[in-house]
């Protein structure tokens, strides 16, 4: 009797239970992580072209090419040390013939309870903090050999100050840009991770930790990016056309620009999200390597077919049985040998040991603004015997196995540089779309909240003259009459 007297106007949902669950997750996870995704995406857009922007605005990073050979590391360090007075150089970087050489310095910030204990810790993080190392390459080398990172790399090899708040090196990086032909000091650039005036350092701090302390901000960003991966998967499920017919396919692949704002906004969220999905997936997956150790290990396990990530927590050591005072001219021999073996190298960095057990580190960059195809060596500071250590980043790139090569590519995949300038443009556009998705998604949700409710049925208009309309006493009487 109830069903016959009260018609059921509620339409049954055509969506499957699985799609309804995906829609629910997509909505609430998107609302929860939206603002963080916007910040991370926009800062990522800007940081992608850091090298190109600096090449354009920082003319002191370049010199006029000459026929003469570059000065040797010992000569540049001697000049730079005089300029920096009581500081000791930690690295020397050489680029192309038209690029300035960079002598790097790192002044460690002494924390309470640190000092010698930090130095004694050695490289306990080792390759376990691959993300920090990769980022260091990226930041340092961003300036061709990223001098600021180079000292960072060198410090890690030495095991200096490993125990610090947030697991990050605390101190000041100094880059002395010099004419490699004359030794003239062109510029001195200083920055620290905390309060650096450097614009791109500020952008990177926002990208990685939302400008919060790293031990607080980085996990927050990591969780938000992990949620974003779920959103990408659920988004594809919701986007998938119910039927592959022309009318539905057009709605899935094209934006109807001449439609209402509501329709255009929906199409932008739907269509742009689909086209950028695969690129955003790789950007997010590679970015999570720096947020969670378990993710980094799991990713390596997947790419290696089930092999665990090799983590050698001991840094290479020089032989200290016959200790002699380190002679900076030893670095000259390393550079000359590497130049002879790699005449087409885009850049070479030589790290300078500070203690008897520290090795001489060498990084050979095969291509400008890329880091995956880099060769990395360690040498005994007295005998110059090569010291091997098994990690994904040691040795020659061409001799690395496939999973190690993929791990080396992590940073370059993340910023798109693995495909050169084309890849960076793709990463930029994908990140820009990523920043727009929470906004367009919120507008869709807000529109449904504001306008989604059905308006009450309009009262029937009085009929034209001469046609009487019976007046019912009350609602109950209406139902009975009906």
Short mmCIF file of C-alpha atoms in Angstrom, two decimals:
data_model
loop_
_atom_site.label_atom_id
_atom_site.label_comp_id
_atom_site.label_asym_id
_atom_site.label_seq_id
_atom_site.Cartn_x
_atom_site.Cartn_y
_atom_site.Cartn_z
CA UNK A 1 0.00 0.00 0.00
CA UNK A 2 2.88 2.39 0.91
CA UNK A 3 4.75 1.74 -2.29
CA UNK A 4 1.65 2.16 -4.41
CA UNK A 5 0.63 5.44 -2.81
CA UNK A 6 4.10 7.04 -2.82
CA UNK A 7 6.05 6.84 -6.05
CA UNK A 8 9.82 6.27 -5.79
CA UNK A 9 11.46 9.24 -7.53
CA UNK A 10 15.00 8.35 -6.44
CA UNK A 11 16.99 7.09 -9.36
CA UNK A 12 19.15 4.09 -8.81
CA UNK A 13 22.88 4.84 -9.32
CA UNK A 14 24.26 3.30 -12.48
CA UNK A 15 27.79 3.29 -11.01
CA UNK A 16 29.22 0.06 -9.66
CA UNK A 17 30.12 -0.25 -5.99
CA UNK A 18 33.81 -0.12 -6.93
CA UNK A 19 33.39 3.18 -8.78
CA UNK A 20 31.36 4.64 -5.94
CA UNK A 21 34.15 3.76 -3.51
CA UNK A 22 36.70 5.31 -5.87
CA UNK A 23 34.58 8.45 -6.14
CA UNK A 24 34.34 8.73 -2.37
CA UNK A 25 38.11 8.31 -1.93
CA UNK A 26 38.83 10.72 -4.77
CA UNK A 27 36.66 13.40 -3.22
CA UNK A 28 37.73 13.31 0.40
CA UNK A 29 41.40 12.50 -0.14
CA UNK A 30 41.52 15.32 -2.69
CA UNK A 31 39.98 17.79 -0.26
CA UNK A 32 42.36 16.68 2.50
CA UNK A 33 45.58 17.00 0.47
CA UNK A 34 44.61 19.70 -2.02
CA UNK A 35 46.44 22.73 -0.63
CA UNK A 36 49.68 20.77 -0.14
CA UNK A 37 49.51 19.39 -3.69
CA UNK A 38 49.06 22.95 -5.02
CA UNK A 39 52.14 24.22 -3.14
CA UNK A 40 54.35 21.25 -4.06
CA UNK A 41 53.26 21.40 -7.71
CA UNK A 42 53.77 25.16 -8.15
CA UNK A 43 57.20 25.13 -6.49
CA UNK A 44 58.11 22.13 -8.64
CA UNK A 45 57.13 24.04 -11.77
CA UNK A 46 59.52 26.83 -10.88
CA UNK A 47 62.38 24.60 -9.76
CA UNK A 48 62.37 22.54 -12.97
CA UNK A 49 64.03 25.39 -14.89
CA UNK A 50 66.44 26.49 -12.18
CA UNK A 51 69.53 25.81 -14.29
CA UNK A 52 68.18 27.52 -17.40
CA UNK A 53 67.05 30.60 -15.46
CA UNK A 54 70.39 30.91 -13.69
CA UNK A 55 72.25 30.50 -16.97
CA UNK A 56 70.28 33.47 -18.27
CA UNK A 57 70.51 35.89 -15.34
CA UNK A 58 73.85 35.03 -13.70
CA UNK A 59 76.42 36.14 -16.25
CA UNK A 60 79.27 35.73 -13.76
CA UNK A 61 78.92 31.97 -14.12
CA UNK A 62 80.45 32.20 -17.60
CA UNK A 63 83.78 33.28 -19.04
CA UNK A 64 85.24 33.93 -22.46
CA UNK A 65 86.71 30.68 -23.85
CA UNK A 66 90.47 30.72 -24.37
CA UNK A 67 92.99 28.45 -26.04
CA UNK A 68 95.01 28.09 -22.85
CA UNK A 69 94.43 25.16 -20.51
CA UNK A 70 92.56 25.56 -17.23
CA UNK A 71 94.50 26.22 -14.07
CA UNK A 72 94.97 23.16 -11.87
CA UNK A 73 92.91 22.53 -8.72
CA UNK A 74 95.90 23.34 -6.49
CA UNK A 75 96.29 26.74 -8.14
CA UNK A 76 92.60 27.67 -7.87
CA UNK A 77 92.37 26.45 -4.27
CA UNK A 78 95.43 28.48 -3.26
CA UNK A 79 93.87 31.65 -4.66
CA UNK A 80 90.43 30.93 -3.21
CA UNK A 81 91.78 30.07 0.26
CA UNK A 82 93.48 33.46 0.41
CA UNK A 83 90.18 35.08 -0.48
CA UNK A 84 88.29 33.08 2.18
CA UNK A 85 91.09 33.52 4.77
CA UNK A 86 90.69 30.91 7.54
CA UNK A 87 88.44 28.56 5.58
CA UNK A 88 89.60 25.43 3.76
CA UNK A 89 88.23 24.38 0.37
CA UNK A 90 86.24 21.15 0.18
CA UNK A 91 85.87 20.78 -3.60
CA UNK A 92 86.80 22.14 -7.01
CA UNK A 93 84.47 21.92 -10.02
CA UNK A 94 85.37 22.45 -13.65
CA UNK A 95 82.78 22.88 -16.39
CA UNK A 96 82.90 23.62 -20.10
CA UNK A 97 85.37 26.02 -21.69
CA UNK A 98 82.96 28.93 -21.31
CA UNK A 99 82.01 28.22 -17.69
CA UNK A 100 83.50 29.47 -14.45
CA UNK A 101 85.28 27.04 -12.18
CA UNK A 102 83.85 26.70 -8.66
CA UNK A 103 85.80 26.24 -5.45
CA UNK A 104 83.39 25.01 -2.77
CA UNK A 105 83.47 25.47 0.98
CA UNK A 106 81.30 24.14 3.77
CA UNK A 107 81.21 25.72 7.21
CA UNK A 108 79.46 23.34 9.54
CA UNK A 109 77.11 24.74 12.15
CA UNK A 110 78.01 23.40 15.57
CA UNK A 111 74.96 22.03 17.34
CA UNK A 112 74.74 21.34 21.06
CA UNK A 113 76.03 17.82 21.68
CA UNK A 114 77.60 17.58 18.24
CA UNK A 115 81.18 18.44 17.44
CA UNK A 116 83.51 15.47 17.43
CA UNK A 117 80.79 13.00 18.12
CA UNK A 118 79.19 13.93 14.80
CA UNK A 119 82.46 13.43 12.99
CA UNK A 120 83.00 10.08 14.59
CA UNK A 121 79.68 8.89 13.35
CA UNK A 122 81.06 8.36 9.88
CA UNK A 123 78.72 8.01 6.96
CA UNK A 124 76.13 6.09 8.93
CA UNK A 125 73.43 7.24 6.62
CA UNK A 126 75.45 6.15 3.60
CA UNK A 127 73.34 5.35 0.63
CA UNK A 128 70.35 4.96 2.94
CA UNK A 129 69.82 8.67 2.40
CA UNK A 130 70.07 8.39 -1.34
CA UNK A 131 67.46 11.06 -1.69
CA UNK A 132 69.60 13.59 0.14
CA UNK A 133 72.52 12.73 -2.06
CA UNK A 134 70.52 12.98 -5.26
CA UNK A 135 69.07 16.25 -4.23
CA UNK A 136 72.50 17.45 -3.32
CA UNK A 137 73.59 16.66 -6.85
CA UNK A 138 70.63 18.49 -8.15
CA UNK A 139 71.09 21.59 -6.09
CA UNK A 140 74.83 21.75 -6.35
CA UNK A 141 75.07 20.84 -9.92
CA UNK A 142 72.26 23.15 -10.69
CA UNK A 143 74.99 25.71 -10.97
CA UNK A 144 76.87 23.57 -13.35
CA UNK A 145 78.62 21.45 -10.82
CA UNK A 146 76.48 22.74 -8.07
CA UNK A 147 79.27 23.75 -5.91
CA UNK A 148 77.06 24.14 -2.94
CA UNK A 149 76.05 20.48 -3.23
CA UNK A 150 79.45 19.33 -4.04
CA UNK A 151 80.77 20.31 -0.70
CA UNK A 152 77.73 18.53 0.65
CA UNK A 153 78.72 15.36 -1.15
CA UNK A 154 82.24 15.67 0.05
CA UNK A 155 81.15 16.18 3.60
CA UNK A 156 79.11 13.02 3.43
CA UNK A 157 82.06 11.02 2.23
CA UNK A 158 84.00 12.27 5.17
CA UNK A 159 81.23 11.39 7.54
CA UNK A 160 81.19 14.89 8.98
CA UNK A 161 78.27 15.85 11.13
CA UNK A 162 76.01 13.00 10.27
CA UNK A 163 73.86 13.32 13.40
CA UNK A 164 71.85 16.47 13.12
CA UNK A 165 68.32 17.59 13.53
CA UNK A 166 66.11 16.23 10.80
CA UNK A 167 69.00 14.12 9.45
CA UNK A 168 70.33 17.04 7.41
CA UNK A 169 73.67 18.80 7.38
CA UNK A 170 73.48 22.09 9.17
CA UNK A 171 75.82 24.83 8.06
CA UNK A 172 76.75 27.26 5.31
CA UNK A 173 77.74 26.43 1.74
CA UNK A 174 80.05 28.86 -0.02
CA UNK A 175 80.77 28.84 -3.76
CA UNK A 176 83.67 30.88 -5.11
CA UNK A 177 83.24 31.35 -8.87
CA UNK A 178 86.56 31.84 -10.63
CA UNK A 179 87.93 32.32 -14.11
CA UNK A 180 89.51 28.90 -14.78
CA UNK A 181 92.13 30.47 -17.06
CA UNK A 182 93.33 33.34 -14.84
CA UNK A 183 92.11 32.52 -11.33
CA UNK A 184 90.18 35.78 -11.09
CA UNK A 185 87.39 35.63 -8.49
CA UNK A 186 84.14 36.45 -10.29
CA UNK A 187 81.63 36.05 -7.48
CA UNK A 188 81.17 34.52 -4.03
CA UNK A 189 77.81 32.95 -3.29
CA UNK A 190 76.74 31.85 0.20
CA UNK A 191 73.66 29.97 1.34
CA UNK A 192 72.40 27.77 4.11
CA UNK A 193 69.44 25.42 4.07
CA UNK A 194 67.56 27.24 6.79
CA UNK A 195 67.64 30.96 6.11
CA UNK A 196 69.15 31.30 2.68
CA UNK A 197 68.36 34.41 0.63
CA UNK A 198 68.70 32.32 -2.52
CA UNK A 199 65.35 32.27 -4.34
CA UNK A 200 65.63 28.72 -5.65
CA UNK A 201 66.74 27.45 -2.26
CA UNK A 202 63.58 29.03 -0.82
CA UNK A 203 61.49 27.40 -3.55
CA UNK A 204 63.09 24.03 -2.84
CA UNK A 205 62.44 24.35 0.89
CA UNK A 206 58.77 24.90 0.09
CA UNK A 207 58.71 22.03 -2.36
CA UNK A 208 60.22 19.54 0.03
CA UNK A 209 58.95 20.71 3.44
CA UNK A 210 56.38 23.51 3.00
CA UNK A 211 58.92 25.92 4.59
CA UNK A 212 58.62 24.03 7.84
CA UNK A 213 61.51 22.32 9.67
CA UNK A 214 62.46 19.36 7.51
CA UNK A 215 61.75 16.76 10.17
CA UNK A 216 58.17 18.09 10.29
CA UNK A 217 57.49 19.28 6.76
CA UNK A 218 59.01 16.44 4.77
CA UNK A 219 56.76 13.69 6.21
CA UNK A 220 53.73 15.91 5.61
CA UNK A 221 54.70 16.37 1.97
CA UNK A 222 55.43 12.65 1.68
CA UNK A 223 51.98 11.67 2.95
CA UNK A 224 50.32 14.20 0.64
CA UNK A 225 52.23 12.86 -2.38
CA UNK A 226 51.34 9.30 -1.39
CA UNK A 227 47.68 10.35 -1.30
CA UNK A 228 48.18 12.01 -4.68
CA UNK A 229 49.23 8.67 -6.17
CA UNK A 230 45.95 7.17 -4.93
CA UNK A 231 44.10 10.14 -6.45
CA UNK A 232 45.75 9.52 -9.81
CA UNK A 233 44.65 5.88 -9.78
CA UNK A 234 41.11 6.65 -8.64
CA UNK A 235 40.93 9.50 -11.15
CA UNK A 236 41.66 7.14 -14.04
CA UNK A 237 38.99 4.75 -12.76
CA UNK A 238 36.41 7.55 -12.68
CA UNK A 239 37.53 8.95 -16.03
CA UNK A 240 37.29 5.61 -17.84
CA UNK A 241 34.43 5.85 -20.40
CA UNK A 242 31.46 3.60 -19.72
CA UNK A 243 31.07 3.05 -23.45
CA UNK A 244 33.61 3.67 -26.18
CA UNK A 245 31.27 5.56 -28.48
CA UNK A 246 31.99 8.89 -30.16
CA UNK A 247 29.83 11.08 -27.93
CA UNK A 248 31.33 9.72 -24.70
CA UNK A 249 34.87 9.63 -26.08
CA UNK A 250 34.61 13.30 -27.09
CA UNK A 251 33.64 14.21 -23.52
CA UNK A 252 36.59 12.21 -22.16
CA UNK A 253 39.28 13.53 -24.50
CA UNK A 254 38.14 17.03 -25.46
CA UNK A 255 37.28 20.25 -23.66
CA UNK A 256 34.15 22.06 -24.80
CA UNK A 257 35.52 25.58 -24.56
CA UNK A 258 32.30 27.27 -25.72
CA UNK A 259 30.22 25.70 -22.94
CA UNK A 260 29.32 27.16 -19.54
CA UNK A 261 31.98 27.80 -16.91
CA UNK A 262 30.77 24.80 -14.93
CA UNK A 263 31.19 22.49 -17.93
CA UNK A 264 34.58 23.93 -18.94
CA UNK A 265 35.86 23.55 -15.37
CA UNK A 266 34.69 19.93 -15.27
CA UNK A 267 36.30 19.18 -18.64
CA UNK A 268 39.59 20.76 -17.54
CA UNK A 269 39.69 18.59 -14.44
CA UNK A 270 38.69 15.48 -16.35
CA UNK A 271 40.66 15.86 -19.60
CA UNK A 272 43.82 17.60 -18.37
CA UNK A 273 43.99 15.11 -15.51
CA UNK A 274 43.95 12.22 -17.96
CA UNK A 275 46.61 13.63 -20.30
CA UNK A 276 49.01 14.44 -17.46
CA UNK A 277 48.33 11.32 -15.38
CA UNK A 278 51.20 9.13 -16.59
CA UNK A 279 53.77 11.95 -16.21
CA UNK A 280 52.48 12.91 -12.77
CA UNK A 281 52.65 9.28 -11.71
CA UNK A 282 56.38 9.08 -12.48
CA UNK A 283 57.01 12.47 -10.86
CA UNK A 284 55.19 11.41 -7.69
CA UNK A 285 56.74 7.93 -7.49
CA UNK A 286 60.28 9.28 -7.87
CA UNK A 287 59.59 12.10 -5.42
CA UNK A 288 58.55 9.66 -2.69
CA UNK A 289 62.09 8.22 -2.70
CA UNK A 290 63.17 11.28 -0.69
CA UNK A 291 60.29 11.04 1.76
CA UNK A 292 60.21 7.44 2.92
CA UNK A 293 63.03 4.93 3.27
CA UNK A 294 60.61 2.02 2.94
CA UNK A 295 59.36 3.42 -0.37
CA UNK A 296 62.90 3.81 -1.67
CA UNK A 297 63.75 0.22 -0.79
CA UNK A 298 60.48 -1.10 -2.19
CA UNK A 299 60.93 0.76 -5.47
CA UNK A 300 64.42 -0.68 -5.88
CA UNK A 301 63.07 -4.13 -4.99
CA UNK A 302 60.45 -3.84 -7.76
CA UNK A 303 62.85 -2.56 -10.43
CA UNK A 304 65.49 -5.17 -9.57
CA UNK A 305 63.09 -8.09 -9.70
CA UNK A 306 63.17 -8.78 -5.98
CA UNK A 307 66.76 -7.90 -5.05
CA UNK A 308 67.33 -5.77 -1.94
CA UNK A 309 68.96 -2.38 -2.13
CA UNK A 310 72.67 -2.57 -1.26
CA UNK A 311 73.36 -0.19 1.58
CA UNK A 312 77.02 0.10 2.43
CA UNK A 313 77.06 2.42 5.41
CA UNK A 314 80.83 2.74 5.47
CA UNK A 315 82.40 5.48 3.41
CA UNK A 316 85.58 4.71 1.44
CA UNK A 317 88.73 5.07 3.53
CA UNK A 318 92.26 5.99 2.60
CA UNK A 319 95.12 3.86 3.94
CA UNK A 320 96.32 5.46 7.19
CA UNK A 321 99.17 3.03 7.97
CA UNK A 322 101.65 5.43 6.39
CA UNK A 323 100.09 8.79 7.06
CA UNK A 324 101.55 11.78 5.33
CA UNK A 325 100.22 15.29 5.13
CA UNK A 326 97.87 15.60 2.19
CA UNK A 327 99.36 17.47 -0.75
CA UNK A 328 96.81 19.40 -2.80
CA UNK A 329 98.79 18.69 -5.96
CA UNK A 330 97.55 15.09 -5.66
CA UNK A 331 94.15 16.42 -6.74
CA UNK A 332 95.84 17.79 -9.87
CA UNK A 333 96.90 14.27 -10.86
CA UNK A 334 93.37 12.96 -10.39
CA UNK A 335 91.93 15.72 -12.57
CA UNK A 336 94.48 15.24 -15.36
CA UNK A 337 93.86 11.49 -15.45
CA UNK A 338 90.08 11.93 -15.57
CA UNK A 339 90.34 14.53 -18.33
CA UNK A 340 92.44 12.18 -20.36
CA UNK A 341 89.90 9.37 -19.94
CA UNK A 342 86.86 11.66 -20.42
CA UNK A 343 87.75 14.36 -22.97
CA UNK A 344 84.06 15.07 -23.72
CA UNK A 345 82.94 15.37 -20.09
CA UNK A 346 80.58 18.26 -19.34
CA UNK A 347 82.07 18.73 -15.88
CA UNK A 348 84.43 17.23 -13.32
CA UNK A 349 84.33 17.70 -9.57
CA UNK A 350 87.21 16.85 -7.27
CA UNK A 351 86.59 16.68 -3.52
CA UNK A 352 89.43 17.59 -1.19
CA UNK A 353 89.97 15.38 1.88
CA UNK A 354 90.20 17.01 5.28
CA UNK A 355 91.37 14.04 7.37
CA UNK A 356 93.95 11.28 6.77
CA UNK A 357 91.27 8.61 6.30
CA UNK A 358 89.24 10.64 3.83
CA UNK A 359 89.50 9.67 0.16
CA UNK A 360 89.71 12.00 -2.81
CA UNK A 361 86.28 11.93 -4.42
CA UNK A 362 85.76 12.49 -8.12
CA UNK A 363 82.56 13.03 -10.09
CA UNK A 364 82.55 13.04 -13.89
CA UNK A 365 79.41 14.53 -15.44
CA UNK A 366 78.88 13.35 -18.99
CA UNK A 367 76.06 15.74 -19.89
CA UNK A 368 75.16 19.27 -18.84
CA UNK A 369 72.34 19.58 -16.31
CA UNK A 370 71.88 15.81 -15.97
CA UNK A 371 73.19 13.59 -13.19
CA UNK A 372 72.19 9.98 -13.84
CA UNK A 373 75.02 9.26 -16.32
CA UNK A 374 77.66 10.45 -13.89
CA UNK A 375 80.75 8.39 -13.03
CA UNK A 376 81.82 8.48 -9.40
CA UNK A 377 85.20 7.46 -8.03
CA UNK A 378 87.07 7.40 -4.71
CA UNK A 379 90.86 7.38 -4.48
CA UNK A 380 93.33 6.83 -1.67
CA UNK A 381 94.72 10.31 -0.97
CA UNK A 382 98.31 9.03 -0.77
CA UNK A 383 98.65 6.25 -3.35
CA UNK A 384 95.77 7.34 -5.65
CA UNK A 385 94.62 3.73 -5.70
CA UNK A 386 90.94 3.53 -6.57
CA UNK A 387 88.74 2.48 -3.66
CA UNK A 388 85.57 0.67 -4.66
CA UNK A 389 82.38 0.63 -2.62
CA UNK A 390 79.20 -1.14 -3.65
CA UNK A 391 76.32 1.32 -3.91
CA UNK A 392 73.99 2.23 -6.82
CA UNK A 393 75.88 5.50 -7.30
CA UNK A 394 79.49 4.32 -7.34
CA UNK A 395 81.60 3.55 -10.38
CA UNK A 396 80.84 4.11 -14.04
CA UNK A 397 77.27 4.52 -15.21
CA UNK A 398 77.75 2.26 -18.24
CA UNK A 399 78.94 -0.57 -15.98
CA UNK A 400 76.00 -0.34 -13.58
CA UNK A 401 73.21 -2.92 -13.71
CA UNK A 402 69.68 -1.97 -14.78
CA UNK A 403 68.16 -1.35 -11.31
CA UNK A 404 71.18 0.77 -10.32
CA UNK A 405 70.84 2.78 -13.53
CA UNK A 406 67.16 3.35 -12.79
CA UNK A 407 68.04 4.50 -9.28
CA UNK A 408 70.62 6.90 -10.68
CA UNK A 409 67.94 8.27 -12.99
CA UNK A 410 65.55 9.00 -10.12
CA UNK A 411 66.26 12.74 -9.86
CA UNK A 412 66.41 13.28 -13.63
CA UNK A 413 63.10 11.46 -14.09
CA UNK A 414 61.58 13.57 -11.33
CA UNK A 415 62.45 16.87 -13.02
CA UNK A 416 62.17 15.59 -16.59
CA UNK A 417 65.81 16.23 -17.49
CA UNK A 418 66.25 12.56 -18.42
CA UNK A 419 64.64 13.60 -21.76
CA UNK A 420 66.54 16.87 -22.00
CA UNK A 421 64.75 20.19 -22.45
CA UNK A 422 61.70 18.42 -23.91
CA UNK A 423 61.35 16.38 -20.74
CA UNK A 424 61.63 19.48 -18.58
CA UNK A 425 58.87 21.20 -20.54
CA UNK A 426 56.67 18.12 -20.09
CA UNK A 427 57.43 18.06 -16.34
CA UNK A 428 56.64 21.78 -16.10
CA UNK A 429 53.28 21.46 -17.87
CA UNK A 430 52.35 18.32 -15.93
CA UNK A 431 53.17 20.04 -12.63
CA UNK A 432 51.15 23.08 -13.65
CA UNK A 433 48.15 20.84 -14.38
CA UNK A 434 48.77 19.09 -11.06
CA UNK A 435 48.45 22.44 -9.29
CA UNK A 436 45.16 23.11 -11.08
CA UNK A 437 43.52 19.74 -10.31
CA UNK A 438 42.74 20.41 -6.61
CA UNK A 439 41.32 23.82 -7.60
CA UNK A 440 39.08 22.58 -10.42
CA UNK A 441 38.09 19.59 -8.29
CA UNK A 442 37.11 21.84 -5.39
CA UNK A 443 35.01 24.01 -7.72
CA UNK A 444 33.18 20.90 -8.96
CA UNK A 445 32.48 19.80 -5.37
CA UNK A 446 31.48 23.28 -4.23
CA UNK A 447 29.12 23.64 -7.17
CA UNK A 448 27.37 20.43 -6.22
CA UNK A 449 27.04 21.57 -2.62
CA UNK A 450 25.62 24.93 -3.60
CA UNK A 451 23.54 24.08 -6.64
CA UNK A 452 23.22 20.29 -6.48
CA UNK A 453 20.11 20.24 -4.32
CA UNK A 454 16.85 20.05 -6.23
CA UNK A 455 14.77 23.17 -6.14
CA UNK A 456 11.28 22.78 -4.66
CA UNK A 457 8.60 22.25 -7.28
CA UNK A 458 7.02 25.46 -8.46
CA UNK A 459 3.44 26.10 -7.41
CA UNK A 460 0.94 25.48 -10.22
CA UNK A 461 -0.10 28.66 -11.90
CA UNK A 462 -3.73 29.66 -11.92
CA UNK A 463 -5.39 28.62 -15.12
CA UNK A 464 -6.70 31.16 -17.58
CA UNK A 465 -9.89 33.07 -16.88
CA UNK A 466 -13.11 31.21 -16.68
CA UNK A 467 -11.59 27.87 -15.62
CA UNK A 468 -12.19 27.38 -11.89
CA UNK A 469 -9.50 25.58 -9.92
CA UNK A 470 -10.76 23.58 -6.94
CA UNK A 471 -9.19 24.61 -3.65
CA UNK A 472 -8.18 21.72 -1.39
CA UNK A 473 -8.31 22.16 2.35
CA UNK A 474 -5.02 20.60 3.38
CA UNK A 475 -2.24 18.26 2.41
CA UNK A 476 -3.96 15.22 3.85
CA UNK A 477 -7.02 15.97 1.78
CA UNK A 478 -4.81 16.28 -1.34
CA UNK A 479 -3.36 12.82 -0.74
CA UNK A 480 -6.75 11.30 -0.18
CA UNK A 481 -8.14 12.94 -3.31
CA UNK A 482 -5.19 11.72 -5.29
#
